[in-house]
CSV table of C-alpha atoms in Angstrom, one decimal:
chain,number,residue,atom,x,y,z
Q,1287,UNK,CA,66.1,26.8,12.7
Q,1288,UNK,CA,69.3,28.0,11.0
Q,1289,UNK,CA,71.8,25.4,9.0
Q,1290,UNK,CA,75.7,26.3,8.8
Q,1291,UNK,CA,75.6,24.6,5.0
Q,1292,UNK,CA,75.0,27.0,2.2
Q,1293,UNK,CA,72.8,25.5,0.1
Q,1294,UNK,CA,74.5,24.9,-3.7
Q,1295,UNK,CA,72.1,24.0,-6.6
Q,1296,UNK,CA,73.3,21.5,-9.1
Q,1297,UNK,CA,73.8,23.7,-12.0
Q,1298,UNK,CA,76.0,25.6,-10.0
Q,1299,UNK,CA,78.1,22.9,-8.4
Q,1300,UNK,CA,82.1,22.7,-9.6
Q,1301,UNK,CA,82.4,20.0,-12.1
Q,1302,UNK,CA,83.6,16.4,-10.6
Q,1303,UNK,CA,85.0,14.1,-12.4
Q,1304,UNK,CA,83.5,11.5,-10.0
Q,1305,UNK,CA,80.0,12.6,-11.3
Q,1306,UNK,CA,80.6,12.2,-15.1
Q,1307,UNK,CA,79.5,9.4,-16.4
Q,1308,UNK,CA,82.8,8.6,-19.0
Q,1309,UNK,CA,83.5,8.8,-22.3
Q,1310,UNK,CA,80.6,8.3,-24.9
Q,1311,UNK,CA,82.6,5.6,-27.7
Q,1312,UNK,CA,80.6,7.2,-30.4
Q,1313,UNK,CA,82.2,10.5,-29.8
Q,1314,UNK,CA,84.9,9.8,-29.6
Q,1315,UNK,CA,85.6,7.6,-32.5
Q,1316,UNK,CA,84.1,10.5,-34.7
Q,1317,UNK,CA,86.5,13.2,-33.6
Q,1318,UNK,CA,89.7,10.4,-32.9
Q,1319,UNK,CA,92.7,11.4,-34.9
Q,1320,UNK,CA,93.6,8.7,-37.6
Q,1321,UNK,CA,90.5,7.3,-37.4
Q,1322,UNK,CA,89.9,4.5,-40.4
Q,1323,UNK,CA,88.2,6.0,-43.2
Q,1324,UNK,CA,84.9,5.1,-44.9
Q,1325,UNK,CA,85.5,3.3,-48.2
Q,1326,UNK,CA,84.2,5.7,-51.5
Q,1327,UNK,CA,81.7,4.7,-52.9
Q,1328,UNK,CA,81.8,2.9,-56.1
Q,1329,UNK,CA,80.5,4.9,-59.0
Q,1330,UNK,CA,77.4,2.9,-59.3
Q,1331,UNK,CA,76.6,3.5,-55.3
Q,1332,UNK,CA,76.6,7.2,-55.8
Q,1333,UNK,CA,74.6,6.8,-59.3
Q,1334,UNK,CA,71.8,4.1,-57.4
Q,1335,UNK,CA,71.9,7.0,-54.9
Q,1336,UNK,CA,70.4,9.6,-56.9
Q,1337,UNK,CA,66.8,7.9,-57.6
Q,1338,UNK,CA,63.9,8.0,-55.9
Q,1339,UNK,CA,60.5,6.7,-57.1
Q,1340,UNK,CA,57.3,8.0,-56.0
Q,1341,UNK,CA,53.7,7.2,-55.9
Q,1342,UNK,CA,51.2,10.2,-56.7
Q,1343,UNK,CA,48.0,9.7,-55.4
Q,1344,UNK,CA,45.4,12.3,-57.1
Q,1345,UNK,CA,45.2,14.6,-53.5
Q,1346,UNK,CA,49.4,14.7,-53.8
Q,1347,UNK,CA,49.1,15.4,-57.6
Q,1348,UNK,CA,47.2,18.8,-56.8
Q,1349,UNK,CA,49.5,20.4,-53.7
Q,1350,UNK,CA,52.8,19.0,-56.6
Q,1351,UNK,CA,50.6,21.4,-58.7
Q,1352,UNK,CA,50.2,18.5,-60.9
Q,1353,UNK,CA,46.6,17.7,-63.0
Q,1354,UNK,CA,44.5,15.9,-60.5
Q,1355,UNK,CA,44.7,13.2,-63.1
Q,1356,UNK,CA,48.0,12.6,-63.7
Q,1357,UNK,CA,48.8,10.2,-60.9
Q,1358,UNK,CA,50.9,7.5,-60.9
Q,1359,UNK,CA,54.8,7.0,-60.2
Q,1360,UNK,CA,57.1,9.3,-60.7
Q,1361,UNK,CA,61.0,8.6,-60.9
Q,1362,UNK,CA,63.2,11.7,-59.7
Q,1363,UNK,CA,67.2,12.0,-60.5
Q,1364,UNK,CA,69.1,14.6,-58.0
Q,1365,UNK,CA,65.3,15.5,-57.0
Q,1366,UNK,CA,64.4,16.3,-60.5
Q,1367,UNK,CA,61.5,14.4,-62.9
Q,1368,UNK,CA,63.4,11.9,-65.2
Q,1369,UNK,CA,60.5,9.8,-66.0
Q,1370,UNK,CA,57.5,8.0,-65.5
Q,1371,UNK,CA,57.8,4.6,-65.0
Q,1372,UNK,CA,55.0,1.8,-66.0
Q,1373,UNK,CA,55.4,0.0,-62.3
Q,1374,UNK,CA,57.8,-0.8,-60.5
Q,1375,UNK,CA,60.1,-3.2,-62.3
Q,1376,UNK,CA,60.0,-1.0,-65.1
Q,1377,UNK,CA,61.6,1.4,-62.6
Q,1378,UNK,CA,64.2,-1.0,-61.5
Q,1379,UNK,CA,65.4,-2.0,-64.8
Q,1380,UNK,CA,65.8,1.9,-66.1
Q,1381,UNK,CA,68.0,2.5,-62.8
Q,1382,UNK,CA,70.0,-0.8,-63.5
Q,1383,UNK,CA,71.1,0.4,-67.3
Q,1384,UNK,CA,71.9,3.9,-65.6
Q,1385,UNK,CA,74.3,2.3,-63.1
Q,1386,UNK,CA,75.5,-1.1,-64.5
Q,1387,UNK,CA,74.6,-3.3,-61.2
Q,1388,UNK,CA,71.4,-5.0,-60.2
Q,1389,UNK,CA,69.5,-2.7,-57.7
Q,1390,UNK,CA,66.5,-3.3,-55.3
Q,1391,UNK,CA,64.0,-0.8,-53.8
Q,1392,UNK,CA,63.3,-0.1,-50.3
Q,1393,UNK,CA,60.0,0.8,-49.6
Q,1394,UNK,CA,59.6,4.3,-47.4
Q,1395,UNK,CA,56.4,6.0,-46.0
Q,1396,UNK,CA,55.7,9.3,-44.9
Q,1397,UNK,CA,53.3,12.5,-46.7
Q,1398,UNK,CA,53.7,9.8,-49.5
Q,1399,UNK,CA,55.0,6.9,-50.8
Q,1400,UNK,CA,58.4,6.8,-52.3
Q,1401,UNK,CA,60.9,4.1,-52.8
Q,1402,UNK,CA,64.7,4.9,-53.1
Q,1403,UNK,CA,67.1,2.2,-54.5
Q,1404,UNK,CA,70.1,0.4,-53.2
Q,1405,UNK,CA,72.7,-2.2,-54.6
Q,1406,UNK,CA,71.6,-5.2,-54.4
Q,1407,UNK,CA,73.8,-8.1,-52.9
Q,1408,UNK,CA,73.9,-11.1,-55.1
Q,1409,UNK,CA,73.7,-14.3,-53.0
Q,1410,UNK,CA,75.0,-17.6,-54.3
């Protein structure tokens, strides 16, 4: 049995219009000219941005080549120690006098616990 049609796999098929299944809006509102631009940041955004608090367990301590026994949170600025905070609030309040606004903390899990802090929105 013999067929006249050659047969075309889809990879190799001319491109259709027809076939394409439009636009993706993301994509095109990232690469449209004149697009609206993000608002900076407030100065107190990008400073809130910079912390991140984490909890060392004593098996985390040891591979951060820390003393097995010194566990406990850790506050980093720009990914760098800037101190060891009591608990949490304690943590809170030293990020509010760094950036003059009240902040919260959003919990995050992974390897370890961390927290990284936000602006928080004051509600009448």
């Amino acid at each position: 049995m013999t067929t006249s049609a050659k047969y075309t796999p889809p990879w190799a098929r001319p491109y259709d219009p027809a076939n394409s299944p439009g636009p993706i809006e993301s994509v095109l509102e990232r690469f449209r000219r004149g697009r609206p631009e993000q608002p900076e940041p407030s100065e107190a955004e990008v400073e809130v941005g910079r912390y991140t608090i984490v909890l060392v367990p004593p098996d985390a301590a040891e591979v951060l080549s820390y003393d097995r026994t010194d566990v406990g949170l850790r506050m980093y600025r720009d990914g760098d120690w800037d101190h060891n905070p009591g608990d949490l609030d304690e943590a809170v309040d030293l990020i509010e006098a760094a950036c003059g606004e009240p902040v919260s903390l959003v919990e995050h899990h992974s390897d370890l616990t961390y927290w990284t802090a936000r602006l928080r929105e004051l509600t009448d």
